[in-house]
Amino acid sequence: MTMTIYNSAIATPTNAFVIRDTNAGLSTTTRNNVFPPGGACTLWEISVDNSQNAATSAATAQTVYIKIYDATTSTSTSSPTIQFPFAGGVSQTVQIVEGWPLASGCSFAVATAGGVSSGNNPTNPVTVTLALTA
Amino acid sequence: MAFTVVPLGFAGSAKILRQTSVTSTGDLNIADGACTIYAIRVDSGTSTGVNILKAYNLDGVTNAINTSGTPTTPDMILPTQGSTGGSLSTSVALSGRTYVFKGGSTFFTSALSVFAFGALGTSTAAVGATTQYIVDIA
């Protein structure tokens, strides 16, 4: 499957974007520098939909980790700045109330292992939505 | 210092867990088993720069948590900002960070153990002079 990233610009405040990747994790590479203007940005909200990796009669539930990197380029073994786990079947939003500044840029990966372990791609697509501002 | 537990009384087992000096020594199994996390506030007070809280779905006893040598991979990594110094270009004046889990995070099905470190990444440097606390409503 090919990577599918949509971004939506929000008029106010300037340079506010919602980034949506409906096929996260099904790639051996990270999503690099996803803030549309590029470079530094502030992360406010992360939504991860891992509902397609729920337990079924044929498969066990699959936990995924979203790993956020303060970098314009990264690999799946880079050390994440922010990381959250999501159990199989879970769809959840995490809000960072004060925002977190990513001084270099915003890159991310979704994998079956956290930290500097590259893990594997999830079996089924995971949808990631990020809210970013300049 | 151990975590202080403040029962809220209005919703079953809902409570606030507060620890004012989380360190790299860690606090193990702070919710006495599985818990649902609704919000975590991490405040590193007047410390300089970025500190980081790592959370593990392990009790640290029956399943050890290593922070040196070959560190155990954390399940959750939450950075926070002290009120002085730091190199962050924006939001630098805001001390601490609050993470809100809409609907609650039910990931910690075994236990919740937390450690604080003084730098991002795999560093196991101890936190500086800090006033750190975590708020957990379960």
mmCIF file of C-alpha atoms in Angstrom:
data_model
loop_
_atom_site.group_PDB
_atom_site.id
_atom_site.type_symbol
_atom_site.label_atom_id
_atom_site.label_comp_id
_atom_site.label_asym_id
_atom_site.label_seq_id
_atom_site.Cartn_x
_atom_site.Cartn_y
_atom_site.Cartn_z
ATOM 1 C CA MET A 1 0.000 0.000 0.000
ATOM 2 C CA THR A 2 1.190 3.511 -0.621
ATOM 3 C CA MET A 3 1.585 6.206 1.953
ATOM 4 C CA THR A 4 -1.449 8.420 2.213
ATOM 5 C CA ILE A 5 -0.937 11.745 3.922
ATOM 6 C CA TYR A 6 -3.453 14.537 3.813
ATOM 7 C CA ASN A 7 -2.914 17.936 5.314
ATOM 8 C CA SER A 8 -5.459 20.622 5.992
ATOM 9 C CA ALA A 9 -4.455 24.235 6.551
ATOM 10 C CA ILE A 10 -6.458 26.131 9.147
ATOM 11 C CA ALA A 11 -6.968 29.837 8.465
ATOM 12 C CA THR A 12 -6.597 31.019 12.049
ATOM 13 C CA PRO A 13 -4.070 30.849 13.580
ATOM 14 C CA THR A 14 -1.728 31.163 10.640
ATOM 15 C CA ASN A 15 0.291 28.086 9.844
ATOM 16 C CA ALA A 16 -1.932 25.685 11.760
ATOM 17 C CA PHE A 17 -2.248 22.284 10.142
ATOM 18 C CA VAL A 18 -3.950 18.971 10.713
ATOM 19 C CA ILE A 19 -1.862 16.154 9.286
ATOM 20 C CA ARG A 20 -3.648 12.872 8.612
ATOM 21 C CA ASP A 21 -1.898 9.677 7.577
ATOM 22 C CA THR A 22 -4.325 6.846 6.880
ATOM 23 C CA ASN A 23 -1.617 4.314 6.210
ATOM 24 C CA ALA A 24 0.925 4.925 8.943
ATOM 25 C CA GLY A 25 3.317 2.191 9.838
ATOM 26 C CA LEU A 26 3.064 0.197 6.649
ATOM 27 C CA SER A 27 6.411 1.421 5.509
ATOM 28 C CA THR A 28 9.967 0.715 6.501
ATOM 29 C CA THR A 29 10.656 4.430 6.689
ATOM 30 C CA THR A 30 9.517 7.120 9.058
ATOM 31 C CA ARG A 31 7.335 10.011 7.991
ATOM 32 C CA ASN A 32 9.860 12.803 7.899
ATOM 33 C CA ASN A 33 9.323 16.544 8.312
ATOM 34 C CA VAL A 34 5.542 16.320 8.011
ATOM 35 C CA PHE A 35 4.805 19.933 9.015
ATOM 36 C CA PRO A 36 3.869 21.372 5.613
ATOM 37 C CA PRO A 37 5.985 24.558 5.834
ATOM 38 C CA GLY A 38 8.839 22.351 7.055
ATOM 39 C CA GLY A 39 11.083 22.712 10.060
ATOM 40 C CA ALA A 40 10.196 23.896 13.555
ATOM 41 C CA CYS A 41 6.637 23.526 14.782
ATOM 42 C CA THR A 42 4.597 22.891 17.914
ATOM 43 C CA LEU A 43 2.685 19.655 18.477
ATOM 44 C CA TRP A 44 -0.684 19.997 20.211
ATOM 45 C CA GLU A 45 -2.613 16.806 19.641
ATOM 46 C CA ILE A 46 -2.055 13.231 18.512
ATOM 47 C CA SER A 47 -4.829 10.853 17.456
ATOM 48 C CA VAL A 48 -4.112 7.236 16.651
ATOM 49 C CA ASP A 49 -6.702 4.813 15.301
ATOM 50 C CA ASN A 50 -5.449 1.266 15.808
ATOM 51 C CA SER A 51 -8.906 -0.279 15.497
ATOM 52 C CA GLN A 52 -7.926 -2.371 12.484
ATOM 53 C CA ASN A 53 -5.465 -4.339 14.597
ATOM 54 C CA ALA A 54 -8.020 -5.546 17.120
ATOM 55 C CA ALA A 55 -8.162 -9.160 18.209
ATOM 56 C CA THR A 56 -10.044 -11.426 15.836
ATOM 57 C CA SER A 57 -10.637 -15.140 15.616
ATOM 58 C CA ALA A 58 -7.616 -15.302 13.326
ATOM 59 C CA ALA A 59 -5.230 -12.905 15.040
ATOM 60 C CA THR A 60 -4.297 -11.486 18.415
ATOM 61 C CA ALA A 61 -4.563 -7.782 19.139
ATOM 62 C CA GLN A 62 -1.511 -5.824 18.068
ATOM 63 C CA THR A 63 -0.140 -2.939 20.129
ATOM 64 C CA VAL A 64 1.473 -0.091 18.228
ATOM 65 C CA TYR A 65 3.643 2.787 19.377
ATOM 66 C CA ILE A 66 3.681 6.227 17.843
ATOM 67 C CA LYS A 67 7.133 7.719 18.098
ATOM 68 C CA ILE A 68 7.545 11.458 17.537
ATOM 69 C CA TYR A 69 11.018 12.718 16.611
ATOM 70 C CA ASP A 70 12.278 16.296 16.868
ATOM 71 C CA ALA A 71 14.056 16.030 13.546
ATOM 72 C CA THR A 72 13.574 16.603 9.849
ATOM 73 C CA THR A 73 14.974 13.159 9.126
ATOM 74 C CA SER A 74 14.926 10.104 11.358
ATOM 75 C CA THR A 75 14.900 6.366 11.279
ATOM 76 C CA SER A 76 12.782 3.854 13.126
ATOM 77 C CA THR A 77 15.703 3.272 15.510
ATOM 78 C CA SER A 78 16.120 6.940 16.398
ATOM 79 C CA SER A 79 15.401 7.854 20.001
ATOM 80 C CA PRO A 80 11.885 9.317 20.171
ATOM 81 C CA THR A 81 11.171 12.645 21.838
ATOM 82 C CA ILE A 82 7.581 11.658 22.622
ATOM 83 C CA GLN A 83 6.032 8.196 22.571
ATOM 84 C CA PHE A 84 2.582 6.770 23.281
ATOM 85 C CA PRO A 85 1.341 3.152 23.152
ATOM 86 C CA PHE A 86 -2.019 2.092 21.740
ATOM 87 C CA ALA A 87 -3.377 -1.390 22.239
ATOM 88 C CA GLY A 88 -4.932 -3.277 19.352
ATOM 89 C CA GLY A 89 -8.500 -2.144 18.728
ATOM 90 C CA VAL A 90 -7.966 1.218 20.435
ATOM 91 C CA SER A 91 -8.637 4.613 18.882
ATOM 92 C CA GLN A 92 -7.604 7.491 21.099
ATOM 93 C CA THR A 93 -6.596 11.140 21.187
ATOM 94 C CA VAL A 94 -3.867 12.588 23.411
ATOM 95 C CA GLN A 95 -3.785 16.330 23.916
ATOM 96 C CA ILE A 96 -0.686 18.247 24.968
ATOM 97 C CA VAL A 97 -2.297 21.193 26.703
ATOM 98 C CA GLU A 98 0.677 23.561 26.539
ATOM 99 C CA GLY A 99 1.967 22.143 23.252
ATOM 100 C CA TRP A 100 5.412 20.710 22.741
ATOM 101 C CA PRO A 101 7.872 22.617 20.551
ATOM 102 C CA LEU A 102 9.765 20.540 18.031
ATOM 103 C CA ALA A 103 12.703 22.842 17.357
ATOM 104 C CA SER A 104 14.051 20.975 14.338
ATOM 105 C CA GLY A 105 10.942 19.482 12.803
ATOM 106 C CA CYS A 106 8.253 16.844 13.179
ATOM 107 C CA SER A 107 8.849 13.301 12.048
ATOM 108 C CA PHE A 108 7.096 10.186 13.266
ATOM 109 C CA ALA A 109 6.918 6.424 13.000
ATOM 110 C CA VAL A 110 4.366 3.795 13.964
ATOM 111 C CA ALA A 111 5.737 0.389 14.898
ATOM 112 C CA THR A 112 5.058 -2.638 17.043
ATOM 113 C CA ALA A 113 7.936 -1.774 19.393
ATOM 114 C CA GLY A 114 8.776 1.413 21.239
ATOM 115 C CA GLY A 115 11.971 3.282 22.049
ATOM 116 C CA VAL A 116 14.968 2.682 19.823
ATOM 117 C CA SER A 117 13.685 -0.738 18.774
ATOM 118 C CA SER A 118 12.569 -0.572 15.189
ATOM 119 C CA GLY A 119 9.874 -3.209 15.690
ATOM 120 C CA ASN A 120 7.750 -4.287 12.793
ATOM 121 C CA ASN A 121 5.085 -2.652 10.752
ATOM 122 C CA PRO A 122 1.584 -3.260 12.076
ATOM 123 C CA THR A 123 -0.335 -5.890 10.169
ATOM 124 C CA ASN A 124 -3.083 -3.490 9.179
ATOM 125 C CA PRO A 125 -3.030 0.264 8.519
ATOM 126 C CA VAL A 126 -3.023 2.686 11.427
ATOM 127 C CA THR A 127 -4.442 6.170 11.017
ATOM 128 C CA VAL A 128 -2.495 9.015 12.645
ATOM 129 C CA THR A 129 -3.725 12.582 12.956
ATOM 130 C CA LEU A 130 -1.463 15.356 14.263
ATOM 131 C CA ALA A 131 -2.339 18.972 15.056
ATOM 132 C CA LEU A 132 0.632 21.253 14.444
ATOM 133 C CA THR A 133 1.270 24.976 14.394
ATOM 134 C CA ALA A 134 4.269 27.087 13.499
ATOM 135 C CA MET B 1 8.977 10.015 48.760
ATOM 136 C CA ALA B 2 6.145 7.693 47.882
ATOM 137 C CA PHE B 3 3.187 8.641 45.782
ATOM 138 C CA THR B 4 0.362 10.330 47.602
ATOM 139 C CA VAL B 5 -3.028 8.880 46.767
ATOM 140 C CA VAL B 6 -6.022 11.201 46.874
ATOM 141 C CA PRO B 7 -9.306 9.307 46.422
ATOM 142 C CA LEU B 8 -11.861 11.454 44.628
ATOM 143 C CA GLY B 9 -14.861 9.525 45.866
ATOM 144 C CA PHE B 10 -17.234 10.327 43.071
ATOM 145 C CA ALA B 11 -16.459 7.637 40.554
ATOM 146 C CA GLY B 12 -15.539 4.261 41.926
ATOM 147 C CA SER B 13 -11.771 3.981 42.204
ATOM 148 C CA ALA B 14 -11.002 7.424 40.739
ATOM 149 C CA LYS B 15 -8.022 9.014 42.424
ATOM 150 C CA ILE B 16 -5.168 11.407 41.957
ATOM 151 C CA LEU B 17 -1.650 10.098 42.394
ATOM 152 C CA ARG B 18 0.944 12.742 43.185
ATOM 153 C CA GLN B 19 4.673 12.441 43.687
ATOM 154 C CA THR B 20 6.736 15.574 44.207
ATOM 155 C CA SER B 21 10.151 14.062 43.587
ATOM 156 C CA VAL B 22 10.114 11.455 40.879
ATOM 157 C CA THR B 23 13.713 10.582 40.061
ATOM 158 C CA SER B 24 15.762 8.166 38.015
ATOM 159 C CA THR B 25 15.384 5.739 40.912
ATOM 160 C CA GLY B 26 11.783 5.402 39.851
ATOM 161 C CA ASP B 27 8.465 4.716 41.508
ATOM 162 C CA LEU B 28 7.108 1.244 40.993
ATOM 163 C CA ASN B 29 3.542 0.056 40.599
ATOM 164 C CA ILE B 30 2.103 3.371 41.758
ATOM 165 C CA ALA B 31 -1.526 2.420 41.121
ATOM 166 C CA ASP B 32 -1.220 -0.997 42.756
ATOM 167 C CA GLY B 33 -1.975 -2.884 39.572
ATOM 168 C CA ALA B 34 -3.753 -1.975 36.365
ATOM 169 C CA CYS B 35 -5.098 1.544 35.929
ATOM 170 C CA THR B 36 -6.702 3.871 33.435
ATOM 171 C CA ILE B 37 -4.852 7.145 32.906
ATOM 172 C CA TYR B 38 -6.879 10.236 32.116
ATOM 173 C CA ALA B 39 -4.222 12.901 32.555
ATOM 174 C CA ILE B 40 -0.597 13.264 33.517
ATOM 175 C CA ARG B 41 0.916 16.525 34.640
ATOM 176 C CA VAL B 42 4.706 16.560 34.708
ATOM 177 C CA ASP B 43 6.301 19.652 36.222
ATOM 178 C CA SER B 44 10.040 19.978 36.611
ATOM 179 C CA GLY B 45 9.759 23.214 38.543
ATOM 180 C CA THR B 46 12.766 25.493 38.374
ATOM 181 C CA SER B 47 15.011 22.938 36.765
ATOM 182 C CA THR B 48 16.877 23.890 33.620
ATOM 183 C CA GLY B 49 15.890 22.645 30.223
ATOM 184 C CA VAL B 50 14.080 19.467 29.346
ATOM 185 C CA ASN B 51 13.314 16.586 31.665
ATOM 186 C CA ILE B 52 11.558 13.433 30.689
ATOM 187 C CA LEU B 53 9.167 10.993 32.316
ATOM 188 C CA LYS B 54 9.183 7.371 31.186
ATOM 189 C CA ALA B 55 6.306 5.051 32.050
ATOM 190 C CA TYR B 56 6.339 1.263 31.975
ATOM 191 C CA ASN B 57 3.555 -1.319 31.966
ATOM 192 C CA LEU B 58 5.587 -3.337 34.458
ATOM 193 C CA ASP B 59 5.588 -3.572 38.230
ATOM 194 C CA GLY B 60 9.385 -3.551 38.391
ATOM 195 C CA VAL B 61 9.416 -6.503 40.783
ATOM 196 C CA THR B 62 8.226 -9.622 39.010
ATOM 197 C CA ASN B 63 9.355 -7.968 35.775
ATOM 198 C CA ALA B 64 12.462 -5.863 36.381
ATOM 199 C CA ILE B 65 12.940 -2.444 34.798
ATOM 200 C CA ASN B 66 16.521 -1.700 33.832
ATOM 201 C CA THR B 67 17.536 1.931 33.427
ATOM 202 C CA SER B 68 21.200 1.257 32.770
ATOM 203 C CA GLY B 69 23.148 -1.344 30.860
ATOM 204 C CA THR B 70 20.536 -2.529 28.418
ATOM 205 C CA PRO B 71 17.628 -0.293 29.381
ATOM 206 C CA THR B 72 14.110 -1.633 29.351
ATOM 207 C CA THR B 73 12.163 -0.019 26.535
ATOM 208 C CA PRO B 74 9.636 2.429 27.989
ATOM 209 C CA ASP B 75 6.021 2.276 26.890
ATOM 210 C CA MET B 76 5.414 5.995 27.204
ATOM 211 C CA ILE B 77 7.825 8.923 26.905
ATOM 212 C CA LEU B 78 6.659 12.337 28.092
ATOM 213 C CA PRO B 79 8.959 15.353 27.918
ATOM 214 C CA THR B 80 8.535 18.398 30.109
ATOM 215 C CA GLN B 81 10.171 21.772 30.362
ATOM 216 C CA GLY B 82 11.699 23.423 33.412
ATOM 217 C CA SER B 83 10.993 27.066 34.021
ATOM 218 C CA THR B 84 14.565 28.198 33.406
ATOM 219 C CA GLY B 85 16.974 27.785 30.569
ATOM 220 C CA GLY B 86 16.505 25.327 27.797
ATOM 221 C CA SER B 87 16.940 25.723 24.101
ATOM 222 C CA LEU B 88 13.370 25.396 22.999
ATOM 223 C CA SER B 89 12.489 28.170 20.637
ATOM 224 C CA THR B 90 8.827 28.448 21.474
ATOM 225 C CA SER B 91 6.637 27.895 24.493
ATOM 226 C CA VAL B 92 9.788 28.100 26.582
ATOM 227 C CA ALA B 93 8.116 30.240 29.200
ATOM 228 C CA LEU B 94 5.643 27.477 29.979
ATOM 229 C CA SER B 95 6.857 25.270 32.789
ATOM 230 C CA GLY B 96 5.652 21.689 32.871
ATOM 231 C CA ARG B 97 3.410 19.844 30.501
ATOM 232 C CA THR B 98 -0.049 18.307 30.812
ATOM 233 C CA TYR B 99 -1.005 15.291 28.747
ATOM 234 C CA VAL B 100 -4.725 14.558 28.502
ATOM 235 C CA PHE B 101 -5.872 11.117 27.366
ATOM 236 C CA LYS B 102 -9.370 11.574 25.989
ATOM 237 C CA GLY B 103 -11.520 8.659 27.080
ATOM 238 C CA GLY B 104 -8.666 7.356 29.228
ATOM 239 C CA SER B 105 -5.690 5.200 28.357
ATOM 240 C CA THR B 106 -6.265 1.590 29.312
ATOM 241 C CA PHE B 107 -2.861 0.471 28.090
ATOM 242 C CA PHE B 108 -1.384 -0.117 31.555
ATOM 243 C CA THR B 109 -2.991 -3.472 32.187
ATOM 244 C CA SER B 110 -0.231 -4.833 34.436
ATOM 245 C CA ALA B 111 1.048 -1.890 36.444
ATOM 246 C CA LEU B 112 2.260 1.687 36.088
ATOM 247 C CA SER B 113 5.857 2.444 37.023
ATOM 248 C CA VAL B 114 7.483 5.815 36.311
ATOM 249 C CA PHE B 115 11.020 7.156 36.164
ATOM 250 C CA ALA B 116 12.269 10.708 35.536
ATOM 251 C CA PHE B 117 15.453 11.583 33.688
ATOM 252 C CA GLY B 118 17.296 14.801 33.023
ATOM 253 C CA ALA B 119 17.636 14.537 29.276
ATOM 254 C CA LEU B 120 15.851 13.309 26.209
ATOM 255 C CA GLY B 121 16.697 10.129 24.408
ATOM 256 C CA THR B 122 18.245 7.107 26.022
ATOM 257 C CA SER B 123 20.082 9.143 28.644
ATOM 258 C CA THR B 124 19.722 7.895 32.185
ATOM 259 C CA ALA B 125 21.057 11.122 33.671
ATOM 260 C CA ALA B 126 19.402 11.973 36.946
ATOM 261 C CA VAL B 127 17.034 14.891 37.031
ATOM 262 C CA GLY B 128 18.306 18.112 38.550
ATOM 263 C CA ALA B 129 16.838 20.038 41.418
ATOM 264 C CA THR B 130 13.244 19.611 40.523
ATOM 265 C CA THR B 131 9.757 19.593 41.752
ATOM 266 C CA GLN B 132 8.204 16.944 39.600
ATOM 267 C CA TYR B 133 4.885 15.389 40.000
ATOM 268 C CA ILE B 134 2.539 13.224 38.097
ATOM 269 C CA VAL B 135 -1.214 13.406 38.307
ATOM 270 C CA ASP B 136 -3.075 10.231 37.537
ATOM 271 C CA ILE B 137 -6.816 9.869 37.613
ATOM 272 C CA ALA B 138 -7.737 6.211 37.392
#
